[in-house]
Coordinates of C-alpha atoms in Angstrom, one line a residue:
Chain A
X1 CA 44.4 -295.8 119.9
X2 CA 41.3 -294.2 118.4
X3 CA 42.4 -290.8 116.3
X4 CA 39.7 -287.9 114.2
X5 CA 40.6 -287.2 111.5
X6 CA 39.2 -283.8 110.6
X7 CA 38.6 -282.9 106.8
X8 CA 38.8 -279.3 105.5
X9 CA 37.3 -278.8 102.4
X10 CA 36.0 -276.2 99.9
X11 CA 32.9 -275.0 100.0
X12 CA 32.1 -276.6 97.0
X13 CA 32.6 -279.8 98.4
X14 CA 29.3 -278.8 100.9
X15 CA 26.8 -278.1 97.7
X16 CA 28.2 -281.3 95.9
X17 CA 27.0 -283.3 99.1
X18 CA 23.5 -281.9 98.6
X19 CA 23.6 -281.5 95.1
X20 CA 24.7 -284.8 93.9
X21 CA 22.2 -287.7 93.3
X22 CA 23.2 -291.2 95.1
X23 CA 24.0 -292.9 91.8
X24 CA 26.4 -289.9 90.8
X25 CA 29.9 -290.5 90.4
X26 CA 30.8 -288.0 93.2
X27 CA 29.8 -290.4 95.6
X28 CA 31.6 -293.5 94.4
X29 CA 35.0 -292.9 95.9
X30 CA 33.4 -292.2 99.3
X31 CA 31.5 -295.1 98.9
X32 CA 34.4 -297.2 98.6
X33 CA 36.2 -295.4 101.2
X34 CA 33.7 -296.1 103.9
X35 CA 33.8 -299.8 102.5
X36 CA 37.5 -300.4 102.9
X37 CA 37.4 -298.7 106.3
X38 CA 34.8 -300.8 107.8
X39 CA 36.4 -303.9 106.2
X40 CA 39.7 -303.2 108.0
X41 CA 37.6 -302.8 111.4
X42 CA 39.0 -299.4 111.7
X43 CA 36.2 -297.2 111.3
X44 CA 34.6 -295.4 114.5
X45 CA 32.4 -293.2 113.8
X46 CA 32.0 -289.8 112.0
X47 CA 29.8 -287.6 109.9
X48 CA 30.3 -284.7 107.2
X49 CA 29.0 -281.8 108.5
X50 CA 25.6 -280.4 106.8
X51 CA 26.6 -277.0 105.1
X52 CA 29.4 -274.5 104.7
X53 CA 30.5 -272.2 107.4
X54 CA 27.7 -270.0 106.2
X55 CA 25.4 -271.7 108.6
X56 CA 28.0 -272.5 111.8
X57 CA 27.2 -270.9 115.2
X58 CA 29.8 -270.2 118.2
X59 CA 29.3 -270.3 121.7
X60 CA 30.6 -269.4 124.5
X61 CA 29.8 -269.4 128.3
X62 CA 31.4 -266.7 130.5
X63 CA 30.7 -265.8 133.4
X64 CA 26.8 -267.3 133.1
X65 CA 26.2 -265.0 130.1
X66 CA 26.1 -267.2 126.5
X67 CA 27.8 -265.1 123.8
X68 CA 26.3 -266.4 120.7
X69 CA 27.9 -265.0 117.0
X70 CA 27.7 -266.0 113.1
X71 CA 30.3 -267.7 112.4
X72 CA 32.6 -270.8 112.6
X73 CA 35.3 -270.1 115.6
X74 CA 38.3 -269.9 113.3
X75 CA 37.8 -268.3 109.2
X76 CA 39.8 -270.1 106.4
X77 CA 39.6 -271.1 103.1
X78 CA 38.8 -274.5 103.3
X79 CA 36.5 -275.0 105.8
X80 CA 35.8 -277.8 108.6
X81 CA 33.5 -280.5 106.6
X82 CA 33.5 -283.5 108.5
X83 CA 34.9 -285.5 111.1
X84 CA 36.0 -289.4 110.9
X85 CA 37.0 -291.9 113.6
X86 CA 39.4 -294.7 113.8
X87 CA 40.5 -296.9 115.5
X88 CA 43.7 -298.2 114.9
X89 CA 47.1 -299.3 116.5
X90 CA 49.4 -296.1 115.6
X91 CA 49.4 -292.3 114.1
X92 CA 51.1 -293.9 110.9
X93 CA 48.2 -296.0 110.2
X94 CA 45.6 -293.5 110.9
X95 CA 47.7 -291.7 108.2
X96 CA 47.5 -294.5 105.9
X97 CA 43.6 -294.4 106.1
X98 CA 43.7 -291.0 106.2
X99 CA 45.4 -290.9 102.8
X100 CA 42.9 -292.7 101.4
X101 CA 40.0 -290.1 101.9
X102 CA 38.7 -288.7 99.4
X103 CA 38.8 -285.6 100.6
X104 CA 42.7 -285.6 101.3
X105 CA 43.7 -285.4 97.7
X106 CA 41.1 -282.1 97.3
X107 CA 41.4 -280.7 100.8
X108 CA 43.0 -281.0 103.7
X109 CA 42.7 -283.6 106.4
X110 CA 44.0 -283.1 110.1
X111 CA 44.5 -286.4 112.2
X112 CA 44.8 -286.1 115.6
X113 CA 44.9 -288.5 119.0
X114 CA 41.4 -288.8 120.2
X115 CA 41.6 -288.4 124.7
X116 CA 41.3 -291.5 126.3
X117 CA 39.0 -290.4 129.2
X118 CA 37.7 -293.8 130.3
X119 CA 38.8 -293.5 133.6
X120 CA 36.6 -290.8 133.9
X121 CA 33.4 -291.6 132.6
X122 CA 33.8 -295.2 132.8
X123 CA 34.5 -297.8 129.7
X124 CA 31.0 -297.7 128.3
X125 CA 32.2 -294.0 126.6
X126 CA 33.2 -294.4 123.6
X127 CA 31.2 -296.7 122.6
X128 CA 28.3 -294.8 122.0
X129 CA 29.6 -294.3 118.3
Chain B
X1 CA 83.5 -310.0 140.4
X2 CA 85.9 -308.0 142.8
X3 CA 85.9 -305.0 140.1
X4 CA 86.9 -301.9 142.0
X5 CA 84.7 -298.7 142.0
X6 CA 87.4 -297.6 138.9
X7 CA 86.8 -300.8 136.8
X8 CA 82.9 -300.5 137.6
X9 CA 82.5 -297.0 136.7
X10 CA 84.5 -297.8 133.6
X11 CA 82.3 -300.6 132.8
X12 CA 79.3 -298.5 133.0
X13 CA 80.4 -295.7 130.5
X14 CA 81.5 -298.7 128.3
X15 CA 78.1 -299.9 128.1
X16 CA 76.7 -296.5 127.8
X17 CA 79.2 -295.4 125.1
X18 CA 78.2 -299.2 122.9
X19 CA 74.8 -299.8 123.8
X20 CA 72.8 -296.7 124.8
X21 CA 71.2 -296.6 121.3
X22 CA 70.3 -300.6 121.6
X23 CA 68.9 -299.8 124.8
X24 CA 66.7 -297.1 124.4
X25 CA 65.5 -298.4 120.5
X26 CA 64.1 -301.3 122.6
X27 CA 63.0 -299.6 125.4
X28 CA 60.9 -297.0 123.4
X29 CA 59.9 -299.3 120.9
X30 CA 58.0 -301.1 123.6
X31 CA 56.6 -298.5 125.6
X32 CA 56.4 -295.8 122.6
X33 CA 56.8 -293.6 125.5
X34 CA 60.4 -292.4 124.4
X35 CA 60.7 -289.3 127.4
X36 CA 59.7 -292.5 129.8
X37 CA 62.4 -294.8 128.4
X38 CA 65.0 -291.9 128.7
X39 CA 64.6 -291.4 132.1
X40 CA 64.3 -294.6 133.0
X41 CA 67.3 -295.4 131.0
X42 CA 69.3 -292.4 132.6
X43 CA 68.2 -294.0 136.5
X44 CA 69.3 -297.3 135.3
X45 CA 72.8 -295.8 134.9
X46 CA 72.6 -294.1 137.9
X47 CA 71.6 -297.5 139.9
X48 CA 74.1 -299.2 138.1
X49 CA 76.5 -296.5 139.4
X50 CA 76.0 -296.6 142.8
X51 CA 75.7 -300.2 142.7
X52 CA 78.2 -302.1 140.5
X53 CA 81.3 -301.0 142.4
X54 CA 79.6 -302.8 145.7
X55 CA 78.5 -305.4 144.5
X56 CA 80.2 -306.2 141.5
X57 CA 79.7 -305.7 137.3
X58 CA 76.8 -307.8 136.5
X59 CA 77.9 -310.8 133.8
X60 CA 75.2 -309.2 131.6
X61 CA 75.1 -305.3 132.2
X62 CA 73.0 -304.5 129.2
X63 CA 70.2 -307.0 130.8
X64 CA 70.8 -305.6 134.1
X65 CA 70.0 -301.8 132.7
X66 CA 67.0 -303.0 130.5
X67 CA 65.8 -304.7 133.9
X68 CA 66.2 -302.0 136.3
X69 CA 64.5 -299.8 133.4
X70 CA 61.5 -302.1 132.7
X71 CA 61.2 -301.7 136.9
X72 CA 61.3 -297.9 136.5
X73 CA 58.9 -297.5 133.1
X74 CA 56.6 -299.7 134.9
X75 CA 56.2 -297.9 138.5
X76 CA 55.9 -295.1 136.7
X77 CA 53.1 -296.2 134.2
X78 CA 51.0 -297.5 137.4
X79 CA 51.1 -294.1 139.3
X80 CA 50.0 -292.7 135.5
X81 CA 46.3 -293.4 135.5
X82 CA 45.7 -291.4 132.0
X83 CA 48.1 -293.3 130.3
X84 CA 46.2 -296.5 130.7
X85 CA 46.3 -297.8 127.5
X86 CA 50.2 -298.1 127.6
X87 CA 50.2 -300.5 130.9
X88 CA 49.4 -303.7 127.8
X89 CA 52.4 -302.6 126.2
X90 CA 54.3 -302.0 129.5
X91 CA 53.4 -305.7 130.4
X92 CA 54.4 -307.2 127.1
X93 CA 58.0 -305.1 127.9
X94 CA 57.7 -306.8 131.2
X95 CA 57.4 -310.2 129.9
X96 CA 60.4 -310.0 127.6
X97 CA 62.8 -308.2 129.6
X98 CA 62.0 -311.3 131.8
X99 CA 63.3 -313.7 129.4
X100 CA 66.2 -311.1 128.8
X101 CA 68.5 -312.9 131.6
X102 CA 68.2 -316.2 130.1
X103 CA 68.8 -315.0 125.9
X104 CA 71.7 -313.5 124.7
X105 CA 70.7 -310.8 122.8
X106 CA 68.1 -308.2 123.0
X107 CA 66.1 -307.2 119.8
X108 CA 68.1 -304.6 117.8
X109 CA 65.6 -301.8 117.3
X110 CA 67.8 -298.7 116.6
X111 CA 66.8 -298.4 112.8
X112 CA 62.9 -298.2 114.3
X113 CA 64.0 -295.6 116.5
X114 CA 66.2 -293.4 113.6
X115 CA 63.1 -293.6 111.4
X116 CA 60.6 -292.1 114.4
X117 CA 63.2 -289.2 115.3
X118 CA 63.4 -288.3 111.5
X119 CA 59.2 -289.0 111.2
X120 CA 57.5 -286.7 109.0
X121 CA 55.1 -285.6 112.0
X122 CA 58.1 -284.4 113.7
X123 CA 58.8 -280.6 112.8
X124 CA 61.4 -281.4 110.6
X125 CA 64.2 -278.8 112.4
X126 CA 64.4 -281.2 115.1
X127 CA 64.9 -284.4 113.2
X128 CA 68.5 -284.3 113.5
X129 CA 68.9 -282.7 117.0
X130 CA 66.6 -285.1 118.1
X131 CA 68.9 -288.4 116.2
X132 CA 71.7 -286.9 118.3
X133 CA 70.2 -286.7 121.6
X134 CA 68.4 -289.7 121.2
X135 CA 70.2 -292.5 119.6
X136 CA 73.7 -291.2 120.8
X137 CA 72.2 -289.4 124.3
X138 CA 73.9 -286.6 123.8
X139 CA 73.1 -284.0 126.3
X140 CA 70.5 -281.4 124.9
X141 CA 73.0 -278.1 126.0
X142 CA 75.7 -279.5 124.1
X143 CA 73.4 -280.3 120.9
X144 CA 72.0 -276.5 121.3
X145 CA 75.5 -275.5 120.9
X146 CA 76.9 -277.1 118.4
X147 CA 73.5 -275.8 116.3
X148 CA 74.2 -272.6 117.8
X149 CA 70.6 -272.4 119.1
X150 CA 69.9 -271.0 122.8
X151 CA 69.8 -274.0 124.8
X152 CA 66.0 -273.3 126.1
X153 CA 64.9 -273.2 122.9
X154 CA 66.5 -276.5 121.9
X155 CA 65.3 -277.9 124.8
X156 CA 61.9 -277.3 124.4
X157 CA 61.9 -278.2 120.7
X158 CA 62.9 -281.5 121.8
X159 CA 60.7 -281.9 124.5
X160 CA 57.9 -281.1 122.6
X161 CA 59.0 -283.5 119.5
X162 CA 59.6 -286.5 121.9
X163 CA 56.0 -285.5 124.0
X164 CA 54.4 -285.8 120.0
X165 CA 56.1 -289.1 119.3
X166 CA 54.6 -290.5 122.9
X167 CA 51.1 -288.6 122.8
X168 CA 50.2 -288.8 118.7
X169 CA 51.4 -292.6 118.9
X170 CA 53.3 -292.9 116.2
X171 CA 54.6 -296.1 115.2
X172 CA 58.0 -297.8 115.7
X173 CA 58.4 -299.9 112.9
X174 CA 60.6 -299.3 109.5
X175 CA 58.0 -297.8 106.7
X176 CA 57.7 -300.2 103.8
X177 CA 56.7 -299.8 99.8
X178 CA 56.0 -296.2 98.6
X179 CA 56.3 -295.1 102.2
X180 CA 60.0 -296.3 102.3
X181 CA 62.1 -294.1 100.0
X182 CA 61.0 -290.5 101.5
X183 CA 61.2 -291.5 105.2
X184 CA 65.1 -293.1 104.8
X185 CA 65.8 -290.1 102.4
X186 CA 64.5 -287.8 105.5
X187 CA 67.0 -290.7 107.9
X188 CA 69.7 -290.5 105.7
X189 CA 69.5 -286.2 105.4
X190 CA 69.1 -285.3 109.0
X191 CA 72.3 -287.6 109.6
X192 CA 73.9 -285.7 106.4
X193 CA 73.1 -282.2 108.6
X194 CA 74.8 -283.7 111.7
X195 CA 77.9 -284.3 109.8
X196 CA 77.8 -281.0 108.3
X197 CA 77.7 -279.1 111.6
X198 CA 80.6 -281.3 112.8
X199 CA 82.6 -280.2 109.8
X200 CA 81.9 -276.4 109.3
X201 CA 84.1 -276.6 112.7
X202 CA 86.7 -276.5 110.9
X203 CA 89.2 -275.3 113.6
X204 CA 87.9 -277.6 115.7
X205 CA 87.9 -274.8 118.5
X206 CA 84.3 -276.5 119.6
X207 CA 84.6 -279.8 121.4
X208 CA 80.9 -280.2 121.1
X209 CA 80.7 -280.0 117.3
X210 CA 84.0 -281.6 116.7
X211 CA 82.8 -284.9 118.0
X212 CA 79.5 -284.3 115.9
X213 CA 81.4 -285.6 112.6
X214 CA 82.3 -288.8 114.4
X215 CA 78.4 -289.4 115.7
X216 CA 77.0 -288.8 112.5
X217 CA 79.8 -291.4 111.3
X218 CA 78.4 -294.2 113.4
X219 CA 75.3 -293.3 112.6
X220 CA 75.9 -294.0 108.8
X221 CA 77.5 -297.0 109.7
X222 CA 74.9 -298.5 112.3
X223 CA 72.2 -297.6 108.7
X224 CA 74.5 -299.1 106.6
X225 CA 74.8 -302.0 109.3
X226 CA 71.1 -302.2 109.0
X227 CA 70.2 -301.6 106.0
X228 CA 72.9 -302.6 103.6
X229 CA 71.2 -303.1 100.2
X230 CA 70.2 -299.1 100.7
X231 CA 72.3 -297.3 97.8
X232 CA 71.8 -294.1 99.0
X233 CA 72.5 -295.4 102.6
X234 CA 76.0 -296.7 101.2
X235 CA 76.6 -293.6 99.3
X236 CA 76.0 -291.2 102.3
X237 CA 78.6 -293.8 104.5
X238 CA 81.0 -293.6 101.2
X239 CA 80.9 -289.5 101.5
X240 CA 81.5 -289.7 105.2
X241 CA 85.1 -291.7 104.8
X242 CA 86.0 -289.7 102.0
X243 CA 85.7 -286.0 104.0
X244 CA 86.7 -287.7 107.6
X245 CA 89.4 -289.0 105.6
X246 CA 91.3 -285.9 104.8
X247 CA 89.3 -284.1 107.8
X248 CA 92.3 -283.2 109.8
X249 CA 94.9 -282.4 107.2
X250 CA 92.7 -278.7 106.8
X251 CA 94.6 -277.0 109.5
X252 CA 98.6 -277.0 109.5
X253 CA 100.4 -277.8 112.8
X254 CA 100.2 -274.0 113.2
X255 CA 96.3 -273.6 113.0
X256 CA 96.9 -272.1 109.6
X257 CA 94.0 -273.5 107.0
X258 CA 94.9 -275.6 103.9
X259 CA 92.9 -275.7 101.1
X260 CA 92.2 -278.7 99.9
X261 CA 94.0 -278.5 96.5
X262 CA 97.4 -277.5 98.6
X263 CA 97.0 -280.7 101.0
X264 CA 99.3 -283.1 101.5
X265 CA 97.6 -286.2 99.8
X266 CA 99.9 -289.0 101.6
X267 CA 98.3 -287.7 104.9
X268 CA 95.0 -288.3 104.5
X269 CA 93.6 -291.4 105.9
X270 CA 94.3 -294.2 103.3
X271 CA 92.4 -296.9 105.0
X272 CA 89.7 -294.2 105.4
X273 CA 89.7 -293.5 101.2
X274 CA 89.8 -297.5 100.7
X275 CA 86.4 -297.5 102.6
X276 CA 85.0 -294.6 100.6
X277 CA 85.7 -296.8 97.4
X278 CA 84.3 -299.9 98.9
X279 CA 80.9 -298.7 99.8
X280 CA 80.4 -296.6 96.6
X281 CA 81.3 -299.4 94.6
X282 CA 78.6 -301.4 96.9
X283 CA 76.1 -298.3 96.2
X284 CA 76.9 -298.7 92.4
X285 CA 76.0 -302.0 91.9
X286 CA 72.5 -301.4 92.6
X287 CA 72.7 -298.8 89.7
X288 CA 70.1 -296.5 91.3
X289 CA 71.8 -293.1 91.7
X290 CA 71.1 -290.8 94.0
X291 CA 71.7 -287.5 95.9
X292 CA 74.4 -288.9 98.5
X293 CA 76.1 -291.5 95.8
X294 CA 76.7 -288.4 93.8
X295 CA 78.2 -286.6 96.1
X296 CA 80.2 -289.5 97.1
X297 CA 81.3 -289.6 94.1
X298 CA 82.3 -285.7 93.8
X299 CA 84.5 -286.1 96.5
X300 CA 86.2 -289.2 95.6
X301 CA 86.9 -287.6 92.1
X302 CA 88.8 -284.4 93.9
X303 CA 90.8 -287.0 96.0
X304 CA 91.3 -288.9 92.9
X305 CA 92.9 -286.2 90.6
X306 CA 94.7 -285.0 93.6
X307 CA 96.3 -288.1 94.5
X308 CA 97.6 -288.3 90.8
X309 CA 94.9 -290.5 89.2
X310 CA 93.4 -289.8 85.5
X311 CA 90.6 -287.6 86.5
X312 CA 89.7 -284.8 84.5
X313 CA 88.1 -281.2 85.6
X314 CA 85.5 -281.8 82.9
X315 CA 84.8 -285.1 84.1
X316 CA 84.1 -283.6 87.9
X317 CA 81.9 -280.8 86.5
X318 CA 80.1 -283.7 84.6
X319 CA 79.7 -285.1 88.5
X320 CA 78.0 -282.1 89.4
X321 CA 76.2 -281.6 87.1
X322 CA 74.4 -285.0 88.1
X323 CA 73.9 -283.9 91.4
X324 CA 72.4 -280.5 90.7
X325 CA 70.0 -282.3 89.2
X326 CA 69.1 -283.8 92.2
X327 CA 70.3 -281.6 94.7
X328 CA 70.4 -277.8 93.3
X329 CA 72.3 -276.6 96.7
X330 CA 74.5 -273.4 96.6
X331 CA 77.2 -275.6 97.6
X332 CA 77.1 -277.7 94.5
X333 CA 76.4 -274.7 92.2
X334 CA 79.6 -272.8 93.5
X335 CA 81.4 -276.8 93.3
X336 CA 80.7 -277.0 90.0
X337 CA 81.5 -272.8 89.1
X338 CA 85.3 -273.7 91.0
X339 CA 85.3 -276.9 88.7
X340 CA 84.6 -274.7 85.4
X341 CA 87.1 -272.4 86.2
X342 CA 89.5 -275.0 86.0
X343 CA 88.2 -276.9 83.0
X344 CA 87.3 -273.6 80.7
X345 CA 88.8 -270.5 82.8
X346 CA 87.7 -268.0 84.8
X347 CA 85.6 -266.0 82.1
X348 CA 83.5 -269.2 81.8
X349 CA 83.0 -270.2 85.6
X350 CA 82.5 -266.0 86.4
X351 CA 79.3 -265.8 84.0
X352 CA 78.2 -269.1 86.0
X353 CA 78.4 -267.1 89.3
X354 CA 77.1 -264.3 88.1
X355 CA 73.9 -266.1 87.5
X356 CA 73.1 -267.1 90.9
X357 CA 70.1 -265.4 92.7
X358 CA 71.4 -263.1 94.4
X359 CA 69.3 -263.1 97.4
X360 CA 70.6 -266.9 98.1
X361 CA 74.5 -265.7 97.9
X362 CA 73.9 -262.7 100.3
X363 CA 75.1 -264.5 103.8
X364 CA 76.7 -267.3 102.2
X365 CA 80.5 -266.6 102.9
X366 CA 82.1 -269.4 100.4
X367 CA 80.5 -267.8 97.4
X368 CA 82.0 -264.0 98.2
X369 CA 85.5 -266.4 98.6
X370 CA 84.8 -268.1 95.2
X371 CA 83.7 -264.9 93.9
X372 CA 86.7 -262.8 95.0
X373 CA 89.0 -265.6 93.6
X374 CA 87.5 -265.7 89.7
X375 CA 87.8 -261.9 89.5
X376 CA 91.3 -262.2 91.4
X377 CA 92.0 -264.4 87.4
X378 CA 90.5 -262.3 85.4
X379 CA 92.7 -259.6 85.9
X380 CA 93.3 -255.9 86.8
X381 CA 90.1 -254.8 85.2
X382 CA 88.1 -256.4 87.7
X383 CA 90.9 -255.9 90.5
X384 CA 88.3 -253.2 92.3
X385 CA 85.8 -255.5 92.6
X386 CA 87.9 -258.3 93.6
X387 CA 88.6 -256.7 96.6
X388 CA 84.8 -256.0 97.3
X389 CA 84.3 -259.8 97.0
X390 CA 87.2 -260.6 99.5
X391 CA 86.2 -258.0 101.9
X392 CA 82.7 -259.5 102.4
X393 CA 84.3 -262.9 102.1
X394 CA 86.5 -261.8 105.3
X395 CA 83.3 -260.1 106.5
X396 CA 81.4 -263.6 106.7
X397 CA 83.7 -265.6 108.7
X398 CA 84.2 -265.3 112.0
X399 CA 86.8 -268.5 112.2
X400 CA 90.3 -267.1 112.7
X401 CA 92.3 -269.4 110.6
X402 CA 90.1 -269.2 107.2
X403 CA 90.0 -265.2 107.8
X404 CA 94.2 -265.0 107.6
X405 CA 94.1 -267.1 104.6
X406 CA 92.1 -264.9 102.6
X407 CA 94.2 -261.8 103.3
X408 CA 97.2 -263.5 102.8
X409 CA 95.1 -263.6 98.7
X410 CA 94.5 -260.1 99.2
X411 CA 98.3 -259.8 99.9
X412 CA 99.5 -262.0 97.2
X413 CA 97.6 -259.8 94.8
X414 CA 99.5 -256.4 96.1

């Protein structure tokens, strides 16, 4: 089953990102992290987003008209920062990687069931990642 | 082979009564689709209902079930184009369950199953409705009663939990290392709460909670079966004989309540006590103590002294002492405060009670009867208050037996 894991973080986790120089400690337990998840074969894609909420934009379509605001679509403390993929064989171990993040032990990761919609689109989807 | 529909239909709620739990554990642990398995469990039955007293009991009904099952779990996976990525693990199940009418014995995956219903993704209120309905199959009305819930609120708490084990796929497999210790103390406590529903039914007005003391019973001994070098698993089995040991000597013939320093102690159960000893002896040995050992231990010490043996009140409010450390429950706290009162007096235990929060004591009906009965000791000073503490006491139960044994204190005072 392939399952995101979606990492909530504080904002000071979004400056660090820019902030901190490649060689900078900061950098050496995600480093390791992406390692051991490729490794294992269990990692599908993902990114950290770019900056805080400060710079998020919501959308919606209703009724033709777009209804654009500031904003991410839900305000909390720690805020959406990234997004991982894996693929692995149950919710347990995507909790096992997911306890390995970095960011679990600052912030707050979310894992959740990614939809299998092959049978829509066909089985190339999915592996655009 | 010439069973008659009587015979048959016994023959089927045999098998249900000893082997539903076998059968779903390795049903769901196949298809991880545990709503699936249950229904295709529950049509097996009903096949093997209609069918057995025509054509006879099948010389292996528990492969016959898991056959017409597989069938069921399978058609239904086909016509269930979103769940795709199940139909591998359906055909694996297919596969085996062939080979089922040539082996013996099926897989025993019941611990798997007790681990996913007590799962740490599961909301953790439901872990031990959810043990109930789905290792025993107990229906989900009955369950909503005996946790006095509405029964469309139970129901959809359990539909939703057994949707998230299905849809978030979590594993069925025994957690291992670090992972071990929380998820069999979260086993081992939502079995703990059936018991303790089963035995606050103290009357035993409730049919549907009555039995609960028995499930949860078999439940500690199917872990213990399973597990049996778990000390806390053995000391949670111990605790159960010990209680369902002197379980039924709490009412008189009459209905009137007994406490339990006024049983009779040649009543209770002796094989049951024997039991008790044996598995917390086995829980000892691995000299890792624990929550449930301790409280195992507790109660064997009451039953001890009671039954004439050397043990001392000081040495039981030593025992919980332990487990407060471990388990700070009101229940312990007001154990221990009825232990001090007879170890060091009333003035001693009273100054103990009077230092629990008192927002925790509000509702909770045995410390107003603890209460009532300190300040009953300490004399006509506090005879006033005393009856403050008994009426709310009397306030808080609603169980007709307990209720005429507190005024018959109030009487004895007067």
């Amino acid at each position: 089953m392939k399952y995101a894991m979606l990492i909530y973080e504080p904002e000071s986790q979004f400056n660090a990102r820019r902030e901190q120089p490649g060689e900078s400690p900061f950098w050496a337990p995600w480093r390791a992290y992406h390692k051991a998840l490729l490794e294992a074969g269990v990692y599908a894609g993902g990114s950290p987003l770019d900056r805080p909420d400060t710079t998020a934009t919501t959308l919606r379509v209703r009724g033709g008209d777009r209804h654009v605001q500031d904003g991410p679509y839900a305000d909390t403390k720690e805020q959406l920062g990234g997004i991982m993929l894996f693929e692995v064989a149950s919710l347990d171990e995507a909790l096992r990687w997911a306890a390995q993040c970095p960011a679990a032990h600052y912030g707050t990761v979310e894992v959740r069931p990614v939809a299998d919609l092959n049978h829509i689109f066909g089985p190339e989807h999915g592996h655009g990642s | 082979m010439a069973a008659g529909p009587d015979a048959a239909r016994r023959a089927v709620e045999h098998v249900a009564r000893v082997s539903y739990a076998r059968l779903i554990s390795y049903l769901c642990a196949r298809s991880r689709d545990l709503p699936g398995a249950e229904d295709a469990l529950g049509d097996a039955f009903a096949a093997a209902l209609r069918t057995w007293p025509r054509d006879g009991v099948p010389g292996k009904p528990e492969a016959w079930l898991l056959h017409a099952a597989r069938r069921r779990l399978i058609d239904r996976a086909r016509l269930d184009q979103t769940r795709a990525a199940n139909t591998a693990a359906l055909t694996q199940l297919l596969a085996e369950a062939e080979d089922l009418s040539t082996v013996r014995a099926f897989p025993d995956e019941r611990l798997k199953l007790l681990f996913v219903c007590a799962h740490p993704a599961i909301d953790a209120r439901v872990h031990t409705p959810l043990m109930l309905q789905v290792v025993l199959g107990l229906e989900a009305a009955d369950i909503a009663a005996a946790f006095v819930t509405p029964a469309s609120t139970m129901g959809q708490r359990l539909t939703r939990a057994k949707a998230k084990i299905r849809d978030a796929g979590i594993a069925f497999e025994v957690p291992s290392g670090a992972e071990l210790a929380p998820r069999l103390f979260a086993v081992l406590e939502a079995i703990y709460a059936a018991y303790g529903f089963g035995w606050d039914d103290v009357a035993g007005a409730d049919d549907k909670r009555r039995g609960l003391t028995e499930e949860a019973l078999w439940l500690a001994r199917t872990l213990v079966e399973l597990m049996p070098e778990e000390p806390e698993a053995l000391g949670l089995l111990a605790l159960f004989c010990y209680c369902q040991a002197r379980r039924s000597q709490r009412r008189r013939a009459d209905g009137s309540y007994v406490p339990m320093s006024e049983q009779d102690s040649t009543r209770w159960d002796g094989s049951l006590l024997a039991e008790g000893d044996h598995w917390l002896r086995e829980a000892a040995g691995h000299q890792t103590l624990g929550r449930f050992q301790l409280e195992a231990a507790v109660q064997s010490a009451h039953v001890e002294r009671l039954r004439g043996g050397s043990v001392s009140w000081d040495e039981i409010v030593v025992l919980y002492d332990g487990l407060i450390a471990v388990a700070p429950t009101l229940g312990a706290r007001l154990g221990k405060i009825a232990a001090v009162a007879e170890a060091r007096g009333p003035a001693a235990a009273f100054s103990l009670l009077d230092g629990l929060p008192a927002e925790d004591v509000q509702q909770h009906q045995p410390y107003w009867a603890v209460r009532a009965h300190l300040l009953q000791a300490l004399g006509d000073a506090r005879a006033s208050e005393a009856d403050v503490a008994l009426q709310r006491a009397l306030d808080l139960t609603d169980d007709p037996a307990l209720h005429a044994f507190l005024e018959s204190r109030r009487q004895r005072r007067a």
